[in-house]
Amino acid sequence: MPLQIIRQDITKIKCDAIVNAANKTLLGGGGVDGAIHSAAGKELLEECKTLGGCEVGEAKATKGYNLPAKYVIHTVGPIWHGGNDNEESLLKNCYLNSLLKAKELGCESVAFPLISTGVYGYPVDKGFKAAVDVISSFLMDNEMLVYIVVFNKASFIAGSKIFSEIDEYIDDNYAESHIDKNRSILSENAPLPSFFGKMPKRATGKAFADDLCTSEYASADEEIEIEVDESFSEMLLRKIDEKGMKDSECYKKANIDRKLFSKIRSNPQYRPSKQTAVAFAVALELPLPEFKEMLMKAGYSLSHSFKFDIIIEYFVTKGNYNIYEINEALFAYDQNLLGA
Ligand code: ADP
């Protein structure tokens, strides 16, 4: 998955480069900067002293020393002054210049914290959006694995209006068989639905257990009804042609890497995971009936019993096929993200 959102301490991530939200001196500070310096060791500070500081929006690299990452890319985010002080373009420069630096260093993977969203006060939802805008457009022309690291999930969720709408949609679409007790992320202590604890009628042992782990729900009935004349892979390739899309446009929009797409392309019988199948249906912007038909080809359905499925349905019925926004929501609800 070229762009991943993860909840982690960035100092623990094993990738080619991690990005530091530094200050202009580059001589260390609090927050993520302090955590990176203490995990990397004193040598990091020694190298930083030779760099002569850094301007807001720019990026400079050092080695990673005791970190699992090979490099640290230091960038200086803007301080939030209400939004009319060029903050957005300065923040976007941080992401872009860090990505360009990573590319120059030959990095295949890079992890970003949410720059400026701590003591510099940039609103988390706006900061996240700036990150996604720049990274996703960079990934249209470059192959790299990019992580956005969300350290403080509570503030990430609190900052976004969309989650209350999704909460409402989940409430409205509860199926009798819904089994998820943590349905509302906004009201953590919401009472459990009265039917909590009952097994879904259609779910037999294995299907039920699988779905709890992966959201990959397909009842035996539906599997029998799947048309065997056109496979998932064949339908995908046909739809790409019908939409006049290039293959690369489609798999990039689906947040799928080239290798996996090639596998699917060359094997008409390939059975993708549910996350992959949904990602392609999103990239093709299929309306709900076709969307479901495509999932059926891979043996999956969208059920009102599962949060993952309801969230996907919410976005499709809204006509919002932005995979990064969908993944933001899935991340907030602790669901598997779309892509490989
Ligand atoms: P800034 O001064 O740019 O706002 P901060 O370090 O105060 O920098 O915060 C930037 C972001 O980094 C915040 O979203 C904060 O939650 C996050 N953060 C803090 N520590 C870590 C860490 N160890 N790993 C990943 N992210 C972190």
mmCIF file of N, CA and C in Angstrom, residues 172-291:
data_model
loop_
_atom_site.group_PDB
_atom_site.id
_atom_site.type_symbol
_atom_site.label_atom_id
_atom_site.label_comp_id
_atom_site.label_asym_id
_atom_site.label_seq_id
_atom_site.Cartn_x
_atom_site.Cartn_y
_atom_site.Cartn_z
ATOM 1 N N ASP A 172 -27.846 4.710 11.641
ATOM 2 C CA ASP A 172 -29.027 4.553 10.798
ATOM 3 C C ASP A 172 -29.049 3.221 10.065
ATOM 4 N N ASN A 173 -27.895 2.642 9.876
ATOM 5 C CA ASN A 173 -27.837 1.447 9.039
ATOM 6 C C ASN A 173 -27.535 0.172 9.800
ATOM 7 N N TYR A 174 -27.683 0.264 11.075
ATOM 8 C CA TYR A 174 -27.468 -0.934 11.874
ATOM 9 C C TYR A 174 -28.359 -2.066 11.398
ATOM 10 N N ALA A 175 -27.774 -3.183 11.156
ATOM 11 C CA ALA A 175 -28.601 -4.355 10.861
ATOM 12 C C ALA A 175 -28.882 -5.041 12.189
ATOM 13 N N GLU A 176 -29.937 -5.797 12.225
ATOM 14 C CA GLU A 176 -30.292 -6.562 13.428
ATOM 15 C C GLU A 176 -29.106 -7.368 13.941
ATOM 16 N N SER A 177 -28.318 -7.824 12.979
ATOM 17 C CA SER A 177 -27.252 -8.739 13.364
ATOM 18 C C SER A 177 -25.956 -8.037 13.749
ATOM 19 N N HIS A 178 -25.992 -6.715 13.876
ATOM 20 C CA HIS A 178 -24.758 -6.006 14.152
ATOM 21 C C HIS A 178 -24.118 -6.503 15.443
ATOM 22 N N ILE A 179 -22.798 -6.740 15.383
ATOM 23 C CA ILE A 179 -22.179 -7.330 16.565
ATOM 24 C C ILE A 179 -21.043 -6.478 17.137
ATOM 25 N N ASP A 180 -20.884 -5.272 16.577
ATOM 26 C CA ASP A 180 -19.733 -4.507 17.042
ATOM 27 C C ASP A 180 -20.099 -3.622 18.218
ATOM 28 N N LYS A 181 -19.451 -3.814 19.326
ATOM 29 C CA LYS A 181 -19.848 -3.071 20.521
ATOM 30 C C LYS A 181 -19.322 -1.640 20.531
ATOM 31 N N ASN A 182 -18.234 -1.374 19.785
ATOM 32 C CA ASN A 182 -17.686 -0.021 19.828
ATOM 33 C C ASN A 182 -18.133 0.771 18.620
ATOM 34 N N ARG A 183 -19.437 0.867 18.413
ATOM 35 C CA ARG A 183 -19.894 1.442 17.168
ATOM 36 C C ARG A 183 -19.607 2.929 17.060
ATOM 37 N N SER A 184 -19.586 3.620 18.168
ATOM 38 C CA SER A 184 -19.401 5.053 18.076
ATOM 39 C C SER A 184 -18.033 5.441 18.584
ATOM 40 N N ILE A 185 -17.250 6.094 17.710
ATOM 41 C CA ILE A 185 -15.960 6.526 18.222
ATOM 42 C C ILE A 185 -16.091 7.849 18.951
ATOM 43 N N LEU A 186 -17.211 8.550 18.707
ATOM 44 C CA LEU A 186 -17.356 9.849 19.355
ATOM 45 C C LEU A 186 -17.959 9.695 20.745
ATOM 46 N N SER A 187 -18.798 8.696 20.914
ATOM 47 C CA SER A 187 -19.349 8.480 22.239
ATOM 48 C C SER A 187 -18.841 7.144 22.756
ATOM 49 N N GLU A 188 -17.641 7.181 23.247
ATOM 50 C CA GLU A 188 -16.942 5.970 23.669
ATOM 51 C C GLU A 188 -17.771 5.130 24.641
ATOM 52 N N ASN A 189 -18.570 5.837 25.473
ATOM 53 C CA ASN A 189 -19.298 5.102 26.492
ATOM 54 C C ASN A 189 -20.751 4.858 26.118
ATOM 55 N N ALA A 190 -21.033 4.913 24.823
ATOM 56 C CA ALA A 190 -22.408 4.687 24.371
ATOM 57 C C ALA A 190 -22.869 3.301 24.820
ATOM 58 N N PRO A 191 -24.164 3.160 25.229
ATOM 59 C CA PRO A 191 -24.624 1.854 25.664
ATOM 60 C C PRO A 191 -24.550 0.849 24.524
ATOM 61 N N LEU A 192 -24.332 -0.395 24.872
ATOM 62 C CA LEU A 192 -24.258 -1.421 23.839
ATOM 63 C C LEU A 192 -25.645 -1.671 23.274
ATOM 64 N N PRO A 193 -25.742 -1.935 21.977
ATOM 65 C CA PRO A 193 -27.046 -2.280 21.423
ATOM 66 C C PRO A 193 -27.580 -3.541 22.103
ATOM 67 N N SER A 194 -28.918 -3.614 22.230
ATOM 68 C CA SER A 194 -29.491 -4.696 23.015
ATOM 69 C C SER A 194 -29.199 -6.066 22.418
ATOM 70 N N PHE A 195 -28.959 -6.081 21.073
ATOM 71 C CA PHE A 195 -28.731 -7.373 20.452
ATOM 72 C C PHE A 195 -27.270 -7.793 20.527
ATOM 73 N N PHE A 196 -26.442 -6.971 21.168
ATOM 74 C CA PHE A 196 -25.029 -7.313 21.249
ATOM 75 C C PHE A 196 -24.843 -8.688 21.896
ATOM 76 N N GLY A 197 -24.025 -9.480 21.278
ATOM 77 C CA GLY A 197 -23.770 -10.798 21.860
ATOM 78 C C GLY A 197 -24.420 -11.901 21.060
ATOM 79 N N LYS A 198 -25.457 -11.531 20.254
ATOM 80 C CA LYS A 198 -26.072 -12.584 19.435
ATOM 81 C C LYS A 198 -25.209 -12.840 18.206
ATOM 82 N N MET A 199 -25.180 -14.073 17.775
ATOM 83 C CA MET A 199 -24.452 -14.405 16.550
ATOM 84 C C MET A 199 -25.285 -13.968 15.355
ATOM 85 N N PRO A 200 -24.660 -13.406 14.303
ATOM 86 C CA PRO A 200 -25.420 -13.126 13.112
ATOM 87 C C PRO A 200 -26.012 -14.426 12.567
ATOM 88 N N LYS A 201 -27.282 -14.333 12.118
ATOM 89 C CA LYS A 201 -27.988 -15.544 11.690
ATOM 90 C C LYS A 201 -27.248 -16.309 10.594
ATOM 91 N N ARG A 202 -26.755 -15.502 9.595
ATOM 92 C CA ARG A 202 -26.211 -16.176 8.421
ATOM 93 C C ARG A 202 -24.790 -16.664 8.638
ATOM 94 N N ALA A 203 -24.148 -16.155 9.691
ATOM 95 C CA ALA A 203 -22.736 -16.471 9.831
ATOM 96 C C ALA A 203 -22.523 -17.812 10.513
ATOM 97 N N THR A 204 -21.903 -18.678 9.811
ATOM 98 C CA THR A 204 -21.540 -19.941 10.435
ATOM 99 C C THR A 204 -20.149 -19.752 11.009
ATOM 100 N N GLY A 205 -19.717 -20.702 11.846
ATOM 101 C CA GLY A 205 -18.442 -20.582 12.558
ATOM 102 C C GLY A 205 -17.324 -19.900 11.796
ATOM 103 N N LYS A 206 -16.906 -20.446 10.671
ATOM 104 C CA LYS A 206 -15.697 -19.933 10.060
ATOM 105 C C LYS A 206 -15.890 -18.535 9.460
ATOM 106 N N ALA A 207 -17.008 -18.395 8.742
ATOM 107 C CA ALA A 207 -17.259 -17.091 8.127
ATOM 108 C C ALA A 207 -17.298 -16.013 9.206
ATOM 109 N N PHE A 208 -17.901 -16.321 10.317
ATOM 110 C CA PHE A 208 -18.036 -15.351 11.399
ATOM 111 C C PHE A 208 -16.662 -14.982 11.963
ATOM 112 N N ALA A 209 -15.856 -16.019 12.216
ATOM 113 C CA ALA A 209 -14.530 -15.767 12.782
ATOM 114 C C ALA A 209 -13.678 -14.990 11.792
ATOM 115 N N ASP A 210 -13.731 -15.352 10.525
ATOM 116 C CA ASP A 210 -12.939 -14.645 9.519
ATOM 117 C C ASP A 210 -13.317 -13.187 9.468
ATOM 118 N N ASP A 211 -14.628 -12.954 9.554
ATOM 119 C CA ASP A 211 -15.074 -11.592 9.393
ATOM 120 C C ASP A 211 -14.654 -10.722 10.551
ATOM 121 N N LEU A 212 -14.610 -11.288 11.728
ATOM 122 C CA LEU A 212 -14.172 -10.502 12.877
ATOM 123 C C LEU A 212 -12.744 -10.019 12.678
ATOM 124 N N CYS A 213 -11.941 -10.847 12.000
ATOM 125 C CA CYS A 213 -10.546 -10.477 11.801
ATOM 126 C C CYS A 213 -10.360 -9.580 10.595
ATOM 127 N N THR A 214 -11.085 -9.826 9.535
ATOM 128 C CA THR A 214 -10.721 -9.185 8.278
ATOM 129 C C THR A 214 -11.849 -8.429 7.602
ATOM 130 N N SER A 215 -13.028 -8.485 8.135
ATOM 131 C CA SER A 215 -14.199 -7.908 7.483
ATOM 132 C C SER A 215 -14.493 -8.582 6.155
ATOM 133 N N GLU A 216 -13.915 -9.707 5.876
ATOM 134 C CA GLU A 216 -14.140 -10.339 4.582
ATOM 135 C C GLU A 216 -15.314 -11.294 4.707
ATOM 136 N N TYR A 217 -16.478 -10.737 4.530
ATOM 137 C CA TYR A 217 -17.679 -11.499 4.760
ATOM 138 C C TYR A 217 -18.286 -11.922 3.439
ATOM 139 N N ALA A 218 -18.488 -13.191 3.269
ATOM 140 C CA ALA A 218 -19.228 -13.663 2.100
ATOM 141 C C ALA A 218 -19.967 -14.912 2.534
ATOM 142 N N SER A 219 -21.289 -14.855 2.475
ATOM 143 C CA SER A 219 -22.022 -16.032 2.932
ATOM 144 C C SER A 219 -21.963 -17.112 1.873
ATOM 145 N N ALA A 220 -22.248 -18.339 2.290
ATOM 146 C CA ALA A 220 -22.200 -19.461 1.357
ATOM 147 C C ALA A 220 -23.188 -19.240 0.223
ATOM 148 N N ASP A 221 -24.386 -18.691 0.540
ATOM 149 C CA ASP A 221 -25.400 -18.440 -0.491
ATOM 150 C C ASP A 221 -24.833 -17.574 -1.603
ATOM 151 N N GLU A 222 -24.181 -16.513 -1.195
ATOM 152 C CA GLU A 222 -23.694 -15.575 -2.200
ATOM 153 C C GLU A 222 -22.604 -16.211 -3.063
ATOM 154 N N GLU A 223 -21.780 -17.033 -2.416
ATOM 155 C CA GLU A 223 -20.710 -17.649 -3.202
ATOM 156 C C GLU A 223 -21.279 -18.516 -4.315
ATOM 157 N N ILE A 224 -22.402 -19.182 -4.014
ATOM 158 C CA ILE A 224 -23.006 -20.057 -5.019
ATOM 159 C C ILE A 224 -23.524 -19.212 -6.185
ATOM 160 N N GLU A 225 -23.978 -17.979 -5.863
ATOM 161 C CA GLU A 225 -24.578 -17.157 -6.911
ATOM 162 C C GLU A 225 -23.566 -16.405 -7.789
ATOM 163 N N ILE A 226 -22.303 -16.448 -7.396
ATOM 164 C CA ILE A 226 -21.315 -15.689 -8.157
ATOM 165 C C ILE A 226 -21.221 -16.207 -9.588
ATOM 166 N N GLU A 227 -21.243 -15.257 -10.541
ATOM 167 C CA GLU A 227 -21.119 -15.651 -11.938
ATOM 168 C C GLU A 227 -19.690 -16.105 -12.174
ATOM 169 N N VAL A 228 -19.568 -17.247 -12.799
ATOM 170 C CA VAL A 228 -18.214 -17.730 -13.009
ATOM 171 C C VAL A 228 -17.664 -17.359 -14.386
ATOM 172 N N ASP A 229 -18.506 -16.779 -15.228
ATOM 173 C CA ASP A 229 -18.034 -16.528 -16.586
ATOM 174 C C ASP A 229 -17.026 -15.379 -16.675
ATOM 175 N N GLU A 230 -17.143 -14.389 -15.820
ATOM 176 C CA GLU A 230 -16.142 -13.323 -15.828
ATOM 177 C C GLU A 230 -15.532 -13.236 -14.439
ATOM 178 N N SER A 231 -14.226 -13.316 -14.346
ATOM 179 C CA SER A 231 -13.582 -13.301 -13.032
ATOM 180 C C SER A 231 -13.409 -11.849 -12.557
ATOM 181 N N PHE A 232 -12.967 -11.709 -11.330
ATOM 182 C CA PHE A 232 -12.695 -10.371 -10.788
ATOM 183 C C PHE A 232 -11.676 -9.652 -11.658
ATOM 184 N N SER A 233 -10.597 -10.370 -11.945
ATOM 185 C CA SER A 233 -9.517 -9.765 -12.713
ATOM 186 C C SER A 233 -10.015 -9.316 -14.097
ATOM 187 N N GLU A 234 -10.814 -10.163 -14.730
ATOM 188 C CA GLU A 234 -11.342 -9.810 -16.061
ATOM 189 C C GLU A 234 -12.289 -8.612 -15.981
ATOM 190 N N MET A 235 -13.112 -8.603 -14.948
ATOM 191 C CA MET A 235 -14.033 -7.469 -14.813
ATOM 192 C C MET A 235 -13.251 -6.179 -14.562
ATOM 193 N N LEU A 236 -12.221 -6.290 -13.735
ATOM 194 C CA LEU A 236 -11.397 -5.111 -13.442
ATOM 195 C C LEU A 236 -10.787 -4.547 -14.730
ATOM 196 N N LEU A 237 -10.191 -5.408 -15.517
ATOM 197 C CA LEU A 237 -9.537 -4.936 -16.747
ATOM 198 C C LEU A 237 -10.557 -4.369 -17.735
ATOM 199 N N ARG A 238 -11.724 -5.008 -17.784
ATOM 200 C CA ARG A 238 -12.778 -4.493 -18.684
ATOM 201 C C ARG A 238 -13.216 -3.092 -18.240
ATOM 202 N N LYS A 239 -13.422 -2.935 -16.935
ATOM 203 C CA LYS A 239 -13.880 -1.630 -16.424
ATOM 204 C C LYS A 239 -12.831 -0.537 -16.641
ATOM 205 N N ILE A 240 -11.564 -0.921 -16.473
ATOM 206 C CA ILE A 240 -10.498 0.075 -16.699
ATOM 207 C C ILE A 240 -10.585 0.579 -18.144
ATOM 208 N N ASP A 241 -10.765 -0.372 -19.077
ATOM 209 C CA ASP A 241 -10.882 0.014 -20.490
ATOM 210 C C ASP A 241 -12.118 0.864 -20.724
ATOM 211 N N GLU A 242 -13.239 0.416 -20.176
ATOM 212 C CA GLU A 242 -14.488 1.164 -20.392
ATOM 213 C C GLU A 242 -14.393 2.594 -19.860
ATOM 214 N N LYS A 243 -13.661 2.767 -18.777
ATOM 215 C CA LYS A 243 -13.531 4.117 -18.198
ATOM 216 C C LYS A 243 -12.475 4.937 -18.929
ATOM 217 N N GLY A 244 -11.753 4.299 -19.847
ATOM 218 C CA GLY A 244 -10.689 5.001 -20.562
ATOM 219 C C GLY A 244 -9.531 5.366 -19.642
ATOM 220 N N MET A 245 -9.322 4.530 -18.621
ATOM 221 C CA MET A 245 -8.226 4.822 -17.671
ATOM 222 C C MET A 245 -6.972 4.075 -18.107
ATOM 223 N N LYS A 246 -5.832 4.582 -17.669
ATOM 224 C CA LYS A 246 -4.596 3.806 -17.821
ATOM 225 C C LYS A 246 -4.513 2.887 -16.620
ATOM 226 N N ASP A 247 -3.839 1.736 -16.795
ATOM 227 C CA ASP A 247 -3.677 0.815 -15.660
ATOM 228 C C ASP A 247 -3.062 1.537 -14.461
ATOM 229 N N SER A 248 -2.016 2.304 -14.731
ATOM 230 C CA SER A 248 -1.286 2.940 -13.621
ATOM 231 C C SER A 248 -2.181 3.943 -12.892
ATOM 232 N N GLU A 249 -3.023 4.610 -13.664
ATOM 233 C CA GLU A 249 -3.955 5.569 -13.047
ATOM 234 C C GLU A 249 -4.867 4.825 -12.067
ATOM 235 N N CYS A 250 -5.313 3.663 -12.498
ATOM 236 C CA CYS A 250 -6.252 2.903 -11.682
ATOM 237 C C CYS A 250 -5.587 2.359 -10.428
ATOM 238 N N TYR A 251 -4.423 1.712 -10.561
ATOM 239 C CA TYR A 251 -3.863 1.125 -9.338
ATOM 240 C C TYR A 251 -3.339 2.190 -8.383
ATOM 241 N N LYS A 252 -2.910 3.317 -8.928
ATOM 242 C CA LYS A 252 -2.464 4.388 -8.019
ATOM 243 C C LYS A 252 -3.650 4.978 -7.275
ATOM 244 N N LYS A 253 -4.737 5.171 -7.994
ATOM 245 C CA LYS A 253 -5.963 5.684 -7.349
ATOM 246 C C LYS A 253 -6.478 4.711 -6.295
ATOM 247 N N ALA A 254 -6.151 3.417 -6.510
ATOM 248 C CA ALA A 254 -6.607 2.393 -5.573
ATOM 249 C C ALA A 254 -5.623 2.207 -4.403
ATOM 250 N N ASN A 255 -4.526 2.959 -4.415
ATOM 251 C CA ASN A 255 -3.507 2.821 -3.372
ATOM 252 C C ASN A 255 -2.922 1.403 -3.352
ATOM 253 N N ILE A 256 -2.756 0.877 -4.553
ATOM 254 C CA ILE A 256 -2.225 -0.487 -4.707
ATOM 255 C C ILE A 256 -0.880 -0.374 -5.413
ATOM 256 N N ASP A 257 0.082 -1.210 -5.005
ATOM 257 C CA ASP A 257 1.364 -1.066 -5.693
ATOM 258 C C ASP A 257 1.383 -1.852 -7.011
ATOM 259 N N ARG A 258 2.347 -1.455 -7.829
ATOM 260 C CA ARG A 258 2.414 -1.974 -9.201
ATOM 261 C C ARG A 258 2.524 -3.495 -9.226
ATOM 262 N N LYS A 259 3.333 -4.046 -8.294
ATOM 263 C CA LYS A 259 3.572 -5.500 -8.295
ATOM 264 C C LYS A 259 2.278 -6.278 -8.109
ATOM 265 N N LEU A 260 1.470 -5.825 -7.166
ATOM 266 C CA LEU A 260 0.219 -6.550 -6.902
ATOM 267 C C LEU A 260 -0.707 -6.428 -8.118
ATOM 268 N N PHE A 261 -0.746 -5.228 -8.705
ATOM 269 C CA PHE A 261 -1.599 -5.062 -9.881
ATOM 270 C C PHE A 261 -1.168 -6.027 -10.983
ATOM 271 N N SER A 262 0.145 -6.152 -11.188
ATOM 272 C CA SER A 262 0.642 -7.050 -12.247
ATOM 273 C C SER A 262 0.208 -8.481 -11.974
ATOM 274 N N LYS A 263 0.262 -8.886 -10.697
ATOM 275 C CA LYS A 263 -0.162 -10.247 -10.349
ATOM 276 C C LYS A 263 -1.622 -10.463 -10.721
ATOM 277 N N ILE A 264 -2.454 -9.483 -10.375
ATOM 278 C CA ILE A 264 -3.889 -9.609 -10.650
ATOM 279 C C ILE A 264 -4.119 -9.624 -12.160
ATOM 280 N N ARG A 265 -3.394 -8.768 -12.834
ATOM 281 C CA ARG A 265 -3.540 -8.646 -14.284
ATOM 282 C C ARG A 265 -3.183 -9.947 -15.000
ATOM 283 N N SER A 266 -2.120 -10.585 -14.515
ATOM 284 C CA SER A 266 -1.643 -11.758 -15.254
ATOM 285 C C SER A 266 -2.337 -13.055 -14.827
ATOM 286 N N ASN A 267 -3.129 -13.001 -13.776
ATOM 287 C CA ASN A 267 -3.807 -14.224 -13.331
ATOM 288 C C ASN A 267 -5.315 -13.997 -13.254
ATOM 289 N N PRO A 268 -6.037 -14.437 -14.282
ATOM 290 C CA PRO A 268 -7.488 -14.179 -14.307
ATOM 291 C C PRO A 268 -8.212 -14.791 -13.112
ATOM 292 N N GLN A 269 -7.600 -15.789 -12.474
ATOM 293 C CA GLN A 269 -8.273 -16.421 -11.335
ATOM 294 C C GLN A 269 -7.824 -15.837 -9.996
ATOM 295 N N TYR A 270 -7.057 -14.783 -10.010
ATOM 296 C CA TYR A 270 -6.532 -14.212 -8.759
ATOM 297 C C TYR A 270 -7.679 -13.786 -7.841
ATOM 298 N N ARG A 271 -7.588 -14.194 -6.570
ATOM 299 C CA ARG A 271 -8.631 -13.779 -5.629
ATOM 300 C C ARG A 271 -8.041 -12.741 -4.669
ATOM 301 N N PRO A 272 -8.421 -11.489 -4.853
ATOM 302 C CA PRO A 272 -7.850 -10.435 -4.017
ATOM 303 C C PRO A 272 -8.445 -10.473 -2.614
ATOM 304 N N SER A 273 -7.795 -9.803 -1.674
ATOM 305 C CA SER A 273 -8.401 -9.625 -0.346
ATOM 306 C C SER A 273 -9.573 -8.660 -0.512
ATOM 307 N N LYS A 274 -10.415 -8.601 0.480
ATOM 308 C CA LYS A 274 -11.559 -7.693 0.387
ATOM 309 C C LYS A 274 -11.087 -6.236 0.283
ATOM 310 N N GLN A 275 -10.041 -5.900 1.032
ATOM 311 C CA GLN A 275 -9.536 -4.517 0.998
ATOM 312 C C GLN A 275 -9.062 -4.144 -0.409
ATOM 313 N N THR A 276 -8.444 -5.107 -1.080
ATOM 314 C CA THR A 276 -7.959 -4.841 -2.446
ATOM 315 C C THR A 276 -9.131 -4.717 -3.415
ATOM 316 N N ALA A 277 -10.094 -5.624 -3.284
ATOM 317 C CA ALA A 277 -11.249 -5.583 -4.191
ATOM 318 C C ALA A 277 -12.002 -4.261 -4.032
ATOM 319 N N VAL A 278 -12.215 -3.857 -2.791
ATOM 320 C CA VAL A 278 -12.922 -2.588 -2.538
ATOM 321 C C VAL A 278 -12.103 -1.424 -3.095
ATOM 322 N N ALA A 279 -10.793 -1.487 -2.908
ATOM 323 C CA ALA A 279 -9.939 -0.381 -3.376
ATOM 324 C C ALA A 279 -10.091 -0.184 -4.888
ATOM 325 N N PHE A 280 -10.153 -1.271 -5.639
ATOM 326 C CA PHE A 280 -10.311 -1.128 -7.093
ATOM 327 C C PHE A 280 -11.712 -0.608 -7.453
ATOM 328 N N ALA A 281 -12.706 -1.087 -6.739
ATOM 329 C CA ALA A 281 -14.064 -0.597 -7.025
ATOM 330 C C ALA A 281 -14.160 0.902 -6.727
ATOM 331 N N VAL A 282 -13.431 1.343 -5.708
ATOM 332 C CA VAL A 282 -13.387 2.778 -5.376
ATOM 333 C C VAL A 282 -12.667 3.534 -6.495
ATOM 334 N N ALA A 283 -11.520 2.994 -6.917
ATOM 335 C CA ALA A 283 -10.734 3.682 -7.954
ATOM 336 C C ALA A 283 -11.542 3.821 -9.244
ATOM 337 N N LEU A 284 -12.400 2.845 -9.513
ATOM 338 C CA LEU A 284 -13.219 2.887 -10.735
ATOM 339 C C LEU A 284 -14.473 3.742 -10.556
ATOM 340 N N GLU A 285 -14.686 4.211 -9.330
ATOM 341 C CA GLU A 285 -15.841 5.062 -8.997
ATOM 342 C C GLU A 285 -17.152 4.398 -9.403
ATOM 343 N N LEU A 286 -17.295 3.153 -9.054
ATOM 344 C CA LEU A 286 -18.504 2.431 -9.441
ATOM 345 C C LEU A 286 -19.677 2.807 -8.543
ATOM 346 N N PRO A 287 -20.855 3.010 -9.127
ATOM 347 C CA PRO A 287 -22.038 3.214 -8.292
ATOM 348 C C PRO A 287 -22.360 1.926 -7.523
ATOM 349 N N LEU A 288 -23.157 2.048 -6.474
ATOM 350 C CA LEU A 288 -23.319 0.947 -5.531
ATOM 351 C C LEU A 288 -23.649 -0.420 -6.159
ATOM 352 N N PRO A 289 -24.620 -0.515 -7.094
ATOM 353 C CA PRO A 289 -24.922 -1.845 -7.622
ATOM 354 C C PRO A 289 -23.719 -2.501 -8.328
ATOM 355 N N GLU A 290 -23.017 -1.705 -9.147
ATOM 356 C CA GLU A 290 -21.832 -2.258 -9.834
ATOM 357 C C GLU A 290 -20.706 -2.541 -8.853
ATOM 358 N N PHE A 291 -20.644 -1.678 -7.843
ATOM 359 C CA PHE A 291 -19.635 -1.827 -6.790
ATOM 360 C C PHE A 291 -19.795 -3.205 -6.133
#
